[in-house]
mmCIF file of C-alpha atoms in Angstrom:
data_model
loop_
_atom_site.group_PDB
_atom_site.id
_atom_site.type_symbol
_atom_site.label_atom_id
_atom_site.label_comp_id
_atom_site.label_asym_id
_atom_site.label_seq_id
_atom_site.Cartn_x
_atom_site.Cartn_y
_atom_site.Cartn_z
ATOM 1 C CA UNK A 6 0.011 -0.054 0.024
ATOM 2 C CA UNK A 7 1.309 3.440 -0.923
ATOM 3 C CA UNK A 8 2.291 5.935 1.813
ATOM 4 C CA UNK A 9 -0.317 8.377 0.643
ATOM 5 C CA UNK A 10 -3.109 5.745 1.026
ATOM 6 C CA UNK A 11 -1.924 4.915 4.552
ATOM 7 C CA UNK A 12 -1.839 8.611 5.626
ATOM 8 C CA UNK A 13 -5.285 9.134 4.080
ATOM 9 C CA UNK A 14 -6.725 6.195 6.036
ATOM 10 C CA UNK A 15 -5.157 7.494 9.295
ATOM 11 C CA UNK A 16 -6.448 10.949 8.637
ATOM 12 C CA UNK A 17 -10.076 9.720 7.899
ATOM 13 C CA UNK A 18 -10.067 7.393 10.978
ATOM 14 C CA UNK A 19 -8.932 10.235 13.290
ATOM 15 C CA UNK A 20 -11.317 12.799 11.799
ATOM 16 C CA UNK A 21 -14.283 10.402 12.161
ATOM 17 C CA UNK A 22 -13.251 9.734 15.796
ATOM 18 C CA UNK A 23 -13.259 13.409 16.613
ATOM 19 C CA UNK A 24 -16.527 13.979 14.704
ATOM 20 C CA UNK A 25 -18.039 11.009 16.638
ATOM 21 C CA UNK A 26 -17.254 12.747 19.886
ATOM 22 C CA UNK A 27 -19.366 15.654 18.790
ATOM 23 C CA UNK A 28 -22.119 13.724 17.165
ATOM 24 C CA UNK A 29 -22.626 11.527 20.323
ATOM 25 C CA UNK A 30 -22.242 13.936 23.313
ATOM 26 C CA UNK A 31 -22.154 12.363 26.760
ATOM 27 C CA UNK A 32 -24.726 14.889 27.926
ATOM 28 C CA UNK A 33 -27.752 16.408 26.094
ATOM 29 C CA UNK A 34 -27.052 19.713 24.301
ATOM 30 C CA UNK A 35 -29.480 22.614 24.053
ATOM 31 C CA UNK A 36 -29.193 22.918 20.280
ATOM 32 C CA UNK A 37 -28.446 19.525 18.702
ATOM 33 C CA UNK A 38 -29.055 20.781 15.144
ATOM 34 C CA UNK A 39 -26.377 23.301 15.501
ATOM 35 C CA UNK A 40 -23.884 20.697 16.870
ATOM 36 C CA UNK A 41 -24.900 18.471 13.866
ATOM 37 C CA UNK A 42 -24.151 21.355 11.631
ATOM 38 C CA UNK A 43 -20.617 21.649 13.177
ATOM 39 C CA UNK A 44 -20.063 17.850 12.770
ATOM 40 C CA UNK A 45 -21.137 17.982 9.159
ATOM 41 C CA UNK A 46 -19.001 20.986 8.445
ATOM 42 C CA UNK A 47 -15.931 19.338 9.983
ATOM 43 C CA UNK A 48 -16.389 16.083 8.056
ATOM 44 C CA UNK A 49 -17.135 17.932 4.706
ATOM 45 C CA UNK A 50 -14.012 20.093 5.074
ATOM 46 C CA UNK A 51 -11.947 16.991 5.863
ATOM 47 C CA UNK A 52 -13.350 15.201 2.812
ATOM 48 C CA UNK A 53 -12.655 18.237 0.689
ATOM 49 C CA UNK A 54 -8.927 18.579 1.687
ATOM 50 C CA UNK A 55 -8.462 14.860 1.259
ATOM 51 C CA UNK A 56 -10.252 14.247 -1.980
ATOM 52 C CA UNK A 57 -9.836 17.435 -4.111
ATOM 53 C CA UNK A 58 -7.318 16.686 -6.823
ATOM 54 C CA UNK A 59 -4.255 18.909 -7.115
ATOM 55 C CA UNK A 60 -3.595 20.902 -10.181
ATOM 56 C CA UNK A 61 -1.085 19.384 -12.698
ATOM 57 C CA UNK A 62 2.294 18.664 -11.005
ATOM 58 C CA UNK A 63 5.009 21.043 -12.220
ATOM 59 C CA UNK A 64 8.306 19.377 -11.421
ATOM 60 C CA UNK A 65 9.558 16.295 -9.628
ATOM 61 C CA UNK A 66 7.186 16.377 -6.689
ATOM 62 C CA UNK A 67 3.366 16.321 -6.388
ATOM 63 C CA UNK A 68 1.431 19.484 -6.721
ATOM 64 C CA UNK A 69 0.036 21.309 -3.603
ATOM 65 C CA UNK A 70 -3.545 21.415 -2.474
ATOM 66 C CA UNK A 71 -5.421 24.071 -4.547
ATOM 67 C CA UNK A 72 -5.378 27.355 -2.832
ATOM 68 C CA UNK A 73 -9.150 27.692 -2.797
ATOM 69 C CA UNK A 74 -9.484 24.448 -0.947
ATOM 70 C CA UNK A 75 -6.902 25.667 1.641
ATOM 71 C CA UNK A 76 -8.864 28.861 2.162
ATOM 72 C CA UNK A 77 -12.074 26.997 2.686
ATOM 73 C CA UNK A 78 -10.282 24.815 5.311
ATOM 74 C CA UNK A 79 -9.084 27.997 7.124
ATOM 75 C CA UNK A 80 -12.536 29.433 7.026
ATOM 76 C CA UNK A 81 -13.893 26.318 8.603
ATOM 77 C CA UNK A 82 -11.281 26.532 11.373
ATOM 78 C CA UNK A 83 -12.562 30.009 12.061
ATOM 79 C CA UNK A 84 -16.335 29.143 12.043
ATOM 80 C CA UNK A 85 -16.241 25.690 13.650
ATOM 81 C CA UNK A 86 -15.388 26.843 17.269
ATOM 82 C CA UNK A 87 -18.388 29.365 17.247
ATOM 83 C CA UNK A 88 -20.814 26.907 15.731
ATOM 84 C CA UNK A 89 -19.987 24.163 18.203
ATOM 85 C CA UNK A 90 -19.917 26.465 21.189
ATOM 86 C CA UNK A 91 -23.301 27.847 20.117
ATOM 87 C CA UNK A 92 -24.907 24.463 20.485
ATOM 88 C CA UNK A 93 -24.712 24.447 24.275
ATOM 89 C CA UNK A 94 -24.702 26.877 27.212
ATOM 90 C CA UNK A 95 -21.490 28.896 28.017
ATOM 91 C CA UNK A 96 -21.131 26.971 31.145
ATOM 92 C CA UNK A 97 -20.447 23.850 29.122
ATOM 93 C CA UNK A 98 -17.801 25.386 26.829
ATOM 94 C CA UNK A 99 -15.052 23.228 28.363
ATOM 95 C CA UNK A 100 -16.996 19.864 28.206
ATOM 96 C CA UNK A 101 -15.408 17.175 25.896
ATOM 97 C CA UNK A 102 -18.474 17.070 23.572
ATOM 98 C CA UNK A 103 -17.811 20.803 22.883
ATOM 99 C CA UNK A 104 -14.058 21.033 22.817
ATOM 100 C CA UNK A 105 -13.680 18.342 20.211
ATOM 101 C CA UNK A 106 -13.541 21.087 17.596
ATOM 102 C CA UNK A 107 -9.894 21.809 18.695
ATOM 103 C CA UNK A 108 -8.782 18.382 17.698
ATOM 104 C CA UNK A 109 -10.898 18.454 14.549
ATOM 105 C CA UNK A 110 -9.386 21.686 13.374
ATOM 106 C CA UNK A 111 -5.923 20.473 14.274
ATOM 107 C CA UNK A 112 -6.489 17.319 12.204
ATOM 108 C CA UNK A 113 -7.836 19.395 9.247
ATOM 109 C CA UNK A 114 -4.822 21.753 9.336
ATOM 110 C CA UNK A 115 -2.434 18.799 9.546
ATOM 111 C CA UNK A 116 -3.895 17.441 6.303
ATOM 112 C CA UNK A 117 -3.457 20.798 4.728
ATOM 113 C CA UNK A 118 0.141 20.981 5.835
ATOM 114 C CA UNK A 119 0.867 17.448 4.379
ATOM 115 C CA UNK A 120 -0.699 18.615 1.178
ATOM 116 C CA UNK A 121 1.967 21.285 0.869
ATOM 117 C CA UNK A 122 0.032 24.337 2.141
ATOM 118 C CA UNK A 123 2.016 24.812 5.312
ATOM 119 C CA UNK A 124 1.429 28.610 5.387
ATOM 120 C CA UNK A 125 -2.355 28.170 5.206
ATOM 121 C CA UNK A 126 -2.149 25.340 7.805
ATOM 122 C CA UNK A 127 -0.358 27.640 10.298
ATOM 123 C CA UNK A 128 -2.854 30.353 9.453
ATOM 124 C CA UNK A 129 -5.707 28.002 10.525
ATOM 125 C CA UNK A 130 -3.872 27.081 13.751
ATOM 126 C CA UNK A 131 -3.529 30.804 14.619
ATOM 127 C CA UNK A 132 -7.163 31.336 13.892
ATOM 128 C CA UNK A 133 -8.067 28.274 16.108
ATOM 129 C CA UNK A 134 -5.842 29.661 18.826
ATOM 130 C CA UNK A 135 -7.526 33.114 18.771
ATOM 131 C CA UNK A 136 -11.113 31.665 18.701
ATOM 132 C CA UNK A 137 -10.467 28.951 21.354
ATOM 133 C CA UNK A 138 -8.681 31.501 23.624
ATOM 134 C CA UNK A 139 -11.658 33.909 23.347
ATOM 135 C CA UNK A 140 -14.082 31.053 24.091
ATOM 136 C CA UNK A 141 -12.084 29.099 26.715
ATOM 137 C CA UNK A 142 -9.422 31.452 27.842
ATOM 138 C CA UNK A 143 -5.745 30.893 27.007
ATOM 139 C CA UNK A 144 -5.096 28.406 29.851
ATOM 140 C CA UNK A 145 -8.218 26.438 29.038
ATOM 141 C CA UNK A 146 -7.419 26.281 25.315
ATOM 142 C CA UNK A 147 -3.867 25.072 25.983
ATOM 143 C CA UNK A 148 -5.064 22.506 28.297
ATOM 144 C CA UNK A 149 -7.869 21.118 26.058
ATOM 145 C CA UNK A 150 -5.874 20.345 22.998
ATOM 146 C CA UNK A 151 -4.466 23.552 21.364
ATOM 147 C CA UNK A 152 -0.883 22.411 22.068
ATOM 148 C CA UNK A 153 -1.547 19.011 20.559
ATOM 149 C CA UNK A 154 -3.119 20.525 17.393
ATOM 150 C CA UNK A 155 -0.117 22.789 16.945
ATOM 151 C CA UNK A 156 2.257 19.853 17.352
ATOM 152 C CA UNK A 157 0.231 17.825 14.780
ATOM 153 C CA UNK A 158 0.685 20.528 12.189
ATOM 154 C CA UNK A 159 4.440 20.758 12.963
ATOM 155 C CA UNK A 160 4.776 16.890 12.640
ATOM 156 C CA UNK A 161 2.771 16.997 9.429
ATOM 157 C CA UNK A 162 5.015 19.558 7.849
ATOM 158 C CA UNK A 163 8.120 17.684 9.008
ATOM 159 C CA UNK A 164 6.665 14.526 7.513
ATOM 160 C CA UNK A 165 6.176 16.347 4.182
ATOM 161 C CA UNK A 166 9.755 17.681 4.208
ATOM 162 C CA UNK A 167 11.250 14.329 5.190
ATOM 163 C CA UNK A 168 9.193 12.612 2.438
ATOM 164 C CA UNK A 169 10.481 15.104 -0.094
ATOM 165 C CA UNK A 170 14.060 14.434 1.069
ATOM 166 C CA UNK A 171 13.504 10.721 0.800
ATOM 167 C CA UNK A 172 12.139 11.271 -2.667
ATOM 168 C CA UNK A 173 15.107 13.310 -3.687
ATOM 169 C CA UNK A 174 17.466 10.652 -2.389
ATOM 170 C CA UNK A 175 15.444 7.947 -4.228
ATOM 171 C CA UNK A 176 15.714 9.982 -7.497
ATOM 172 C CA UNK A 177 19.507 10.418 -7.044
ATOM 173 C CA UNK A 178 19.927 6.728 -6.215
ATOM 174 C CA UNK A 179 17.999 5.700 -9.275
ATOM 175 C CA UNK A 180 19.997 8.150 -11.413
ATOM 176 C CA UNK A 181 23.284 6.723 -10.086
ATOM 177 C CA UNK A 182 22.019 3.209 -10.694
ATOM 178 C CA UNK A 183 21.098 3.985 -14.280
ATOM 179 C CA UNK A 184 24.435 5.718 -14.861
ATOM 180 C CA UNK A 185 26.243 2.702 -13.359
ATOM 181 C CA UNK A 186 24.235 0.335 -15.619
ATOM 182 C CA UNK A 187 24.955 2.532 -18.615
ATOM 183 C CA UNK A 188 28.660 2.545 -17.714
ATOM 184 C CA UNK A 189 28.736 -1.186 -17.291
ATOM 185 C CA UNK A 190 26.921 -1.650 -20.531
ATOM 186 C CA UNK A 191 29.334 0.595 -22.327
ATOM 187 C CA UNK A 192 32.423 -1.256 -20.859
ATOM 188 C CA UNK A 193 30.865 -4.531 -21.929
ATOM 189 C CA UNK A 194 30.381 -3.319 -25.454
ATOM 190 C CA UNK A 195 33.829 -1.905 -25.610
ATOM 191 C CA UNK A 196 35.366 -5.095 -24.246
ATOM 192 C CA UNK A 197 33.423 -7.095 -26.917
ATOM 193 C CA UNK A 198 34.698 -4.745 -29.585
ATOM 194 C CA UNK A 199 38.268 -5.020 -28.422
ATOM 195 C CA UNK A 200 37.971 -8.799 -28.538
ATOM 196 C CA UNK A 201 36.577 -8.734 -31.974
ATOM 197 C CA UNK A 202 39.223 -6.317 -33.230
ATOM 198 C CA UNK A 203 42.049 -8.495 -31.682
ATOM 199 C CA UNK A 204 40.494 -11.525 -33.282
ATOM 200 C CA UNK A 205 40.172 -9.732 -36.671
ATOM 201 C CA UNK A 206 43.808 -8.553 -36.314
ATOM 202 C CA UNK A 207 45.029 -12.048 -35.634
ATOM 203 C CA UNK A 208 42.993 -13.279 -38.615
ATOM 204 C CA UNK A 209 44.514 -10.636 -40.962
ATOM 205 C CA UNK A 210 48.129 -10.656 -39.589
ATOM 206 C CA UNK A 211 48.590 -14.338 -38.723
ATOM 207 C CA UNK A 212 49.178 -15.530 -42.378
ATOM 208 C CA UNK A 213 51.575 -12.690 -43.027
ATOM 209 C CA UNK A 214 53.516 -13.374 -39.788
ATOM 210 C CA UNK A 215 53.560 -17.104 -40.456
ATOM 211 C CA UNK A 216 55.003 -16.515 -43.901
ATOM 212 C CA UNK A 217 57.647 -14.076 -42.515
ATOM 213 C CA UNK A 218 58.709 -16.739 -39.947
ATOM 214 C CA UNK A 219 58.705 -19.507 -42.467
ATOM 215 C CA UNK A 220 60.766 -17.654 -44.916
ATOM 216 C CA UNK A 221 63.154 -16.198 -42.251
ATOM 217 C CA UNK A 222 62.228 -12.688 -43.555
ATOM 218 C CA UNK A 223 62.958 -13.445 -47.281
ATOM 219 C CA UNK A 224 59.739 -12.250 -48.719
ATOM 220 C CA UNK A 225 58.746 -12.081 -52.352
ATOM 221 C CA UNK A 226 57.238 -8.904 -53.800
ATOM 222 C CA UNK A 227 53.805 -10.690 -53.587
ATOM 223 C CA UNK A 228 54.380 -11.370 -49.934
ATOM 224 C CA UNK A 229 55.405 -7.724 -49.330
ATOM 225 C CA UNK A 230 52.378 -6.502 -51.055
ATOM 226 C CA UNK A 231 50.122 -8.809 -49.019
ATOM 227 C CA UNK A 232 51.920 -7.598 -45.839
ATOM 228 C CA UNK A 233 51.215 -3.904 -46.902
ATOM 229 C CA UNK A 234 47.566 -4.696 -47.464
ATOM 230 C CA UNK A 235 47.356 -6.388 -44.026
ATOM 231 C CA UNK A 236 49.029 -3.307 -42.440
ATOM 232 C CA UNK A 237 46.490 -1.030 -44.218
ATOM 233 C CA UNK A 238 43.602 -3.205 -43.002
ATOM 234 C CA UNK A 239 44.849 -3.091 -39.418
ATOM 235 C CA UNK A 240 45.246 0.671 -39.659
ATOM 236 C CA UNK A 241 41.585 1.008 -40.892
ATOM 237 C CA UNK A 242 40.451 -0.958 -37.779
ATOM 238 C CA UNK A 243 42.326 1.379 -35.505
ATOM 239 C CA UNK A 244 41.589 4.766 -37.122
ATOM 240 C CA UNK A 245 38.170 4.269 -38.721
ATOM 241 C CA UNK A 246 36.383 1.359 -37.195
ATOM 242 C CA UNK A 247 32.956 3.146 -37.069
ATOM 243 C CA UNK A 248 33.025 3.590 -40.843
ATOM 244 C CA UNK A 249 33.526 -0.088 -41.546
ATOM 245 C CA UNK A 250 31.283 -2.940 -42.103
ATOM 246 C CA UNK A 251 31.790 -6.113 -44.215
ATOM 247 C CA UNK A 252 30.775 -4.413 -47.499
ATOM 248 C CA UNK A 253 33.129 -1.442 -46.885
ATOM 249 C CA UNK A 254 35.952 -3.828 -45.955
ATOM 250 C CA UNK A 255 35.480 -5.863 -49.079
ATOM 251 C CA UNK A 256 35.372 -2.744 -51.271
ATOM 252 C CA UNK A 257 38.561 -1.378 -49.718
ATOM 253 C CA UNK A 258 40.333 -4.791 -50.004
ATOM 254 C CA UNK A 259 39.395 -4.946 -53.721
ATOM 255 C CA UNK A 260 40.913 -1.475 -54.266
ATOM 256 C CA UNK A 261 44.171 -2.399 -52.534
ATOM 257 C CA UNK A 262 44.384 -5.633 -54.358
ATOM 258 C CA UNK A 263 44.162 -3.536 -57.568
ATOM 259 C CA UNK A 264 47.085 -1.362 -56.390
ATOM 260 C CA UNK A 265 45.244 1.536 -54.952
ATOM 261 C CA UNK A 266 46.207 3.360 -51.792
ATOM 262 C CA UNK A 267 43.312 3.819 -49.326
ATOM 263 C CA UNK A 268 43.399 5.865 -46.121
ATOM 264 C CA UNK A 269 40.406 5.736 -43.704
ATOM 265 C CA UNK A 270 40.240 8.345 -40.903
ATOM 266 C CA UNK A 271 37.444 8.701 -38.258
ATOM 267 C CA UNK A 272 38.007 11.904 -36.383
ATOM 268 C CA UNK A 273 34.800 11.777 -34.432
ATOM 269 C CA UNK A 274 32.425 13.259 -36.920
ATOM 270 C CA UNK A 275 29.980 10.353 -36.784
ATOM 271 C CA UNK A 276 30.117 9.673 -33.057
ATOM 272 C CA UNK A 277 26.633 11.022 -32.574
ATOM 273 C CA UNK A 278 25.045 8.809 -35.222
ATOM 274 C CA UNK A 279 23.208 5.639 -34.131
ATOM 275 C CA UNK A 280 23.585 2.247 -35.736
ATOM 276 C CA UNK A 281 20.812 2.823 -38.274
ATOM 277 C CA UNK A 282 22.247 6.107 -39.511
ATOM 278 C CA UNK A 283 25.740 4.559 -39.616
ATOM 279 C CA UNK A 284 24.396 1.621 -41.676
ATOM 280 C CA UNK A 285 23.120 4.198 -44.272
ATOM 281 C CA UNK A 286 26.478 6.005 -44.372
ATOM 282 C CA UNK A 287 28.400 2.781 -44.705
ATOM 283 C CA UNK A 288 26.144 1.511 -47.471
ATOM 284 C CA UNK A 289 26.741 4.741 -49.547
ATOM 285 C CA UNK A 290 30.424 4.534 -48.793
ATOM 286 C CA UNK A 291 30.711 0.953 -50.024
ATOM 287 C CA UNK A 292 28.915 1.977 -53.214
ATOM 288 C CA UNK A 293 31.223 4.922 -53.781
ATOM 289 C CA UNK A 294 34.353 2.828 -53.192
ATOM 290 C CA UNK A 295 33.248 0.119 -55.676
ATOM 291 C CA UNK A 296 32.459 2.638 -58.389
ATOM 292 C CA UNK A 297 35.812 4.526 -58.361
ATOM 293 C CA UNK A 298 39.173 3.709 -60.059
ATOM 294 C CA UNK A 299 41.196 6.510 -58.357
ATOM 295 C CA UNK A 300 44.660 5.173 -57.347
ATOM 296 C CA UNK A 301 44.701 7.163 -54.097
ATOM 297 C CA UNK A 302 41.683 7.471 -51.888
ATOM 298 C CA UNK A 303 41.169 9.296 -48.600
ATOM 299 C CA UNK A 304 38.019 8.548 -46.611
ATOM 300 C CA UNK A 305 37.435 10.811 -43.489
ATOM 301 C CA UNK A 306 34.628 12.058 -41.384
ATOM 302 C CA UNK A 307 33.543 15.588 -42.153
ATOM 303 C CA UNK A 308 33.580 18.438 -39.745
ATOM 304 C CA UNK A 309 31.034 20.640 -41.623
ATOM 305 C CA UNK A 310 27.334 20.271 -40.721
ATOM 306 C CA UNK A 311 25.157 18.259 -43.026
ATOM 307 C CA UNK A 312 28.075 16.021 -44.225
ATOM 308 C CA UNK A 313 28.980 12.721 -42.533
ATOM 309 C CA UNK A 314 31.888 11.472 -44.656
ATOM 310 C CA UNK A 315 34.058 12.851 -47.452
ATOM 311 C CA UNK A 316 35.677 10.616 -50.026
ATOM 312 C CA UNK A 317 38.475 12.171 -51.996
ATOM 313 C CA UNK A 318 40.192 10.367 -54.903
ATOM 314 C CA UNK A 319 43.330 11.634 -56.405
ATOM 315 C CA UNK A 320 45.230 10.841 -59.542
ATOM 316 C CA UNK A 321 48.457 9.046 -59.333
ATOM 317 C CA UNK A 322 51.602 10.994 -58.380
ATOM 318 C CA UNK A 323 53.844 12.175 -61.137
ATOM 319 C CA UNK A 324 51.069 12.951 -63.635
ATOM 320 C CA UNK A 325 52.172 16.614 -63.696
ATOM 321 C CA UNK A 326 48.654 17.873 -63.051
ATOM 322 C CA UNK A 327 48.063 20.802 -60.725
ATOM 323 C CA UNK A 328 46.405 20.018 -57.260
ATOM 324 C CA UNK A 329 43.013 20.965 -58.296
ATOM 325 C CA UNK A 330 43.178 18.871 -61.474
ATOM 326 C CA UNK A 331 44.647 15.915 -59.567
ATOM 327 C CA UNK A 332 41.268 15.332 -57.809
ATOM 328 C CA UNK A 333 39.576 12.346 -59.574
ATOM 329 C CA UNK A 334 36.756 11.949 -57.113
ATOM 330 C CA UNK A 335 35.054 14.238 -54.589
ATOM 331 C CA UNK A 336 31.998 12.697 -52.990
ATOM 332 C CA UNK A 337 30.227 13.878 -49.796
ATOM 333 C CA UNK A 338 27.961 11.505 -47.969
ATOM 334 C CA UNK A 339 25.262 13.557 -46.215
ATOM 335 C CA UNK A 340 24.198 12.892 -42.615
ATOM 336 C CA UNK A 341 21.117 10.908 -42.444
ATOM 337 C CA UNK A 342 18.041 12.831 -41.219
ATOM 338 C CA UNK A 343 15.543 11.327 -38.761
#
């Protein structure tokens, strides 16, 4: 059961107990209808402050009791002592079946305080203190429950403050748990990526290293070319892993086997893209690489907005062309839009 439901049940039970003291007096009263009016007014005000819904919550905590309901409760706290006292003779003002209104108003103001209207609750207590002191005298009011009602409101306000603090601590703990879970998830993904890269590096480099050991370093030109391609592949995995998938790797491998020089650089320009967006970028990159015959290619993430990757193909060195004429390919892959 929620804390709010428990507190509501306690408030209802205590308010009904106090109202029952007035509804069933130990001695006959001169004006029972007036007493019944006081009991009904007390119960109605209690039901109002318990049941009226708050306005839409703005922020992390619940919204306070509507101001109009708090004002009504304070008005009841001002009227109830006079109504109940009017039901009997002045000589009986200190009788238990008359002074129950002190506890009833205290209970009502406690509910108002718990529902985040502490200023109105204390206003109601001040009004109760003035009215009961006029009717019973200051010593009589203090002796017949005014102190207890004041303490209830103070406890109610402290309860609300402690509940808010507990809520804040719970939110912080949940936030820390989420951050910890996210960090652990990130570390797990990174460890898996590192394992995959190590396995891929071994897969690429192992044949070359085996050949180097077997030939005691006496490599043929074909072996040297294969070693250079393996070195380029490992560099791609280190410097541009987010731009690579199987299709891109195959396209780069085909270009290198044809004698082209391919450089892949990821400088953080696509770190904010999710996997779906990266898949679109990689697909276009693979298509671009398959369609070019440029002997020198540079693939790098772009810094300008709207562009994810830039692919530049240059003519072979020694053609005698100026720099602007040496560009054989310039292709910009746009950033995918949501």
